[in-house]
């Protein structure tokens, strides 16, 4: 396990899981949100984002945290392991709400409110994004190690008990 992606709904705890995995393995961690978002709350161009992602993917080892479905196929082709945090909607909404007002290493600004558009995006995640993720993971199931967690407790148990 040297090239890892961590995916799941916003608020699931991908960044927290990825940080704990980094602590356990020593593998460098990269956040797609930090590639995409600028501190002034604007975004880089798709070309700049892709160039940043390419510079990560060509390295010998990495953990990449984030969904960004447009680039999921590229990351699946490059990785050897996928951690998919497939948690209930209520857990994800609560997770996203709990980080409001907190400085985070995975985001270039502090979220000051639970933006309604972002909240709706989380609510729509099972309908709008999950089918695509499931389809892509099925395509790679025989080629990659795919580890699915249905709860934070399962993820914590894995981090505490598995040789990584």
Coordinates of C-alpha atoms in Angstrom, one line a residue:
X1 CA 0.0 0.0 0.0
X2 CA 1.8 3.0 -1.3
X3 CA -0.6 4.9 -3.5
X4 CA -3.9 5.4 -1.7
X5 CA -7.1 7.4 -2.4
X6 CA -9.6 8.2 0.3
X7 CA -13.1 8.9 -1.0
X8 CA -16.6 9.4 0.4
X9 CA -19.3 12.1 0.9
X10 CA -18.3 15.5 2.3
X11 CA -18.5 15.3 6.0
X12 CA -17.7 11.6 6.2
X13 CA -14.3 12.3 7.7
X14 CA -12.1 11.6 4.8
X15 CA -9.5 14.1 5.8
X16 CA -9.5 12.9 9.4
X17 CA -9.1 9.3 8.3
X18 CA -6.4 10.3 5.8
X19 CA -4.4 12.2 8.4
X20 CA -4.5 9.2 10.8
X21 CA -3.4 7.0 7.9
X22 CA -0.5 9.4 7.2
X23 CA 0.5 9.3 10.9
X24 CA 0.5 5.5 10.8
X25 CA 2.3 5.0 7.5
X26 CA 4.4 8.1 7.0
X27 CA 3.1 8.3 3.4
X28 CA 2.7 11.9 2.2
X29 CA -0.9 13.3 2.2
X30 CA -2.4 15.5 -0.4
X31 CA -5.8 17.2 -0.3
X32 CA -7.7 17.8 -3.5
X33 CA -9.5 20.7 -1.9
X34 CA -6.1 22.4 -1.4
X35 CA -5.3 21.9 -5.1
X36 CA -8.7 23.3 -6.3
X37 CA -9.4 26.1 -3.9
X38 CA -7.5 29.3 -3.5
X39 CA -7.4 31.1 -0.1
X40 CA -9.6 33.9 -1.6
X41 CA -12.3 31.3 -2.1
X42 CA -11.9 31.2 -5.9
X43 CA -10.6 28.1 -7.8
X44 CA -7.7 27.3 -10.0
X45 CA -8.3 26.4 -13.6
X46 CA -9.0 22.8 -14.5
X47 CA -5.6 22.8 -16.3
X48 CA -3.8 24.0 -13.2
X49 CA -5.7 21.4 -11.0
X50 CA -4.8 18.6 -13.4
X51 CA -1.1 19.6 -13.5
X52 CA -1.0 19.6 -9.7
X53 CA -2.7 16.2 -9.6
X54 CA -0.3 14.9 -12.2
X55 CA 2.7 16.0 -10.1
X56 CA 1.3 14.0 -7.2
X57 CA 0.4 10.9 -9.2
X58 CA 4.0 10.5 -10.6
X59 CA 5.4 10.2 -7.1
X60 CA 6.3 6.9 -5.6
X61 CA 3.8 7.1 -2.8
X62 CA 0.9 9.2 -1.7
X63 CA -2.4 9.5 0.0
X64 CA -4.9 11.6 -1.9
X65 CA -8.0 12.8 0.0
X66 CA -11.0 13.9 -2.0
X67 CA -13.7 12.9 -4.5
X68 CA -13.5 15.2 -7.6
X69 CA -15.3 12.7 -9.8
X70 CA -13.9 14.2 -13.0
X71 CA -10.5 12.8 -12.0
X72 CA -11.5 9.7 -10.2
X73 CA -10.7 7.4 -13.1
X74 CA -7.1 8.8 -13.3
X75 CA -6.6 8.3 -9.6
X76 CA -8.1 4.8 -9.7
X77 CA -5.7 3.9 -12.5
X78 CA -2.7 5.2 -10.5
X79 CA -3.5 3.9 -7.0
X80 CA -3.1 0.5 -5.4
X81 CA -5.6 1.0 -2.5
X82 CA -9.0 2.8 -2.1
X83 CA -10.6 3.6 1.2
X84 CA -14.2 4.4 0.6
X85 CA -16.1 6.0 3.6
X86 CA -19.7 5.1 2.7
X87 CA -21.5 6.5 5.8
X88 CA -25.1 7.4 6.4
X89 CA -26.3 10.8 5.3
X90 CA -26.9 12.0 8.9
X91 CA -23.3 11.2 9.8
X92 CA -22.0 13.2 6.9
X93 CA -24.3 16.2 7.6
X94 CA -23.3 16.2 11.2
X95 CA -19.6 15.9 10.3
X96 CA -19.8 18.8 7.9
X97 CA -21.6 21.0 10.4
X98 CA -19.1 20.1 13.2
X99 CA -16.2 21.7 11.3
X100 CA -17.7 25.1 10.8
X101 CA -15.5 27.8 12.4
X102 CA -12.5 25.5 12.7
X103 CA -9.1 25.9 11.0
X104 CA -8.3 22.8 9.0
X105 CA -5.1 21.7 7.1
X106 CA -7.3 20.4 4.2
X107 CA -9.0 23.7 3.4
X108 CA -7.4 27.1 2.6
X109 CA -10.0 29.0 4.6
X110 CA -12.2 28.6 7.7
X111 CA -15.9 27.9 6.8
X112 CA -17.9 30.4 8.7
X113 CA -21.3 28.9 8.0
X114 CA -22.9 25.7 6.8
X115 CA -23.5 26.9 3.3
X116 CA -27.0 25.8 2.1
X117 CA -25.7 24.9 -1.4
X118 CA -23.0 22.7 0.1
X119 CA -25.5 21.1 2.5
X120 CA -27.8 20.3 -0.4
X121 CA -24.8 18.8 -2.3
X122 CA -24.2 16.4 0.6
X123 CA -27.9 15.5 0.7
X124 CA -27.8 14.8 -3.1
X125 CA -24.5 12.9 -2.9
X126 CA -26.2 9.4 -2.6
X127 CA -28.3 10.1 -5.7
X128 CA -25.9 12.2 -7.8
X129 CA -22.4 10.8 -7.1
X130 CA -22.6 7.5 -5.3
X131 CA -23.8 5.5 -8.5
X132 CA -20.8 6.8 -10.4
X133 CA -18.4 5.9 -7.6
X134 CA -20.0 2.5 -7.2
X135 CA -19.7 1.8 -11.0
X136 CA -16.0 2.9 -11.1
X137 CA -15.1 0.9 -8.0
X138 CA -16.8 -2.2 -9.5
X139 CA -14.6 -1.8 -12.6
X140 CA -11.4 -1.8 -10.5
X141 CA -12.5 -4.3 -7.8
X142 CA -10.2 -7.0 -9.2
X143 CA -7.3 -4.7 -9.8
X144 CA -7.2 -2.6 -6.6
X145 CA -7.6 -3.2 -2.9
X146 CA -10.8 -1.5 -2.1
X147 CA -11.6 -1.1 1.6
X148 CA -15.2 -0.1 2.4
X149 CA -16.2 1.4 5.8
X150 CA -19.9 1.8 6.7
X151 CA -19.2 3.6 10.0
X152 CA -16.5 5.7 11.7
X153 CA -16.1 2.8 14.2
X154 CA -15.1 0.5 11.4
X155 CA -12.5 3.0 10.1
X156 CA -11.1 3.5 13.6
X157 CA -11.0 -0.2 14.2
X158 CA -9.0 -0.7 11.0
X159 CA -6.5 2.0 11.9
X160 CA -5.9 0.6 15.3
X161 CA -5.8 -3.1 14.4
X162 CA -4.5 -3.5 10.8
X163 CA -0.9 -3.7 9.8
X164 CA -0.7 -0.9 7.3

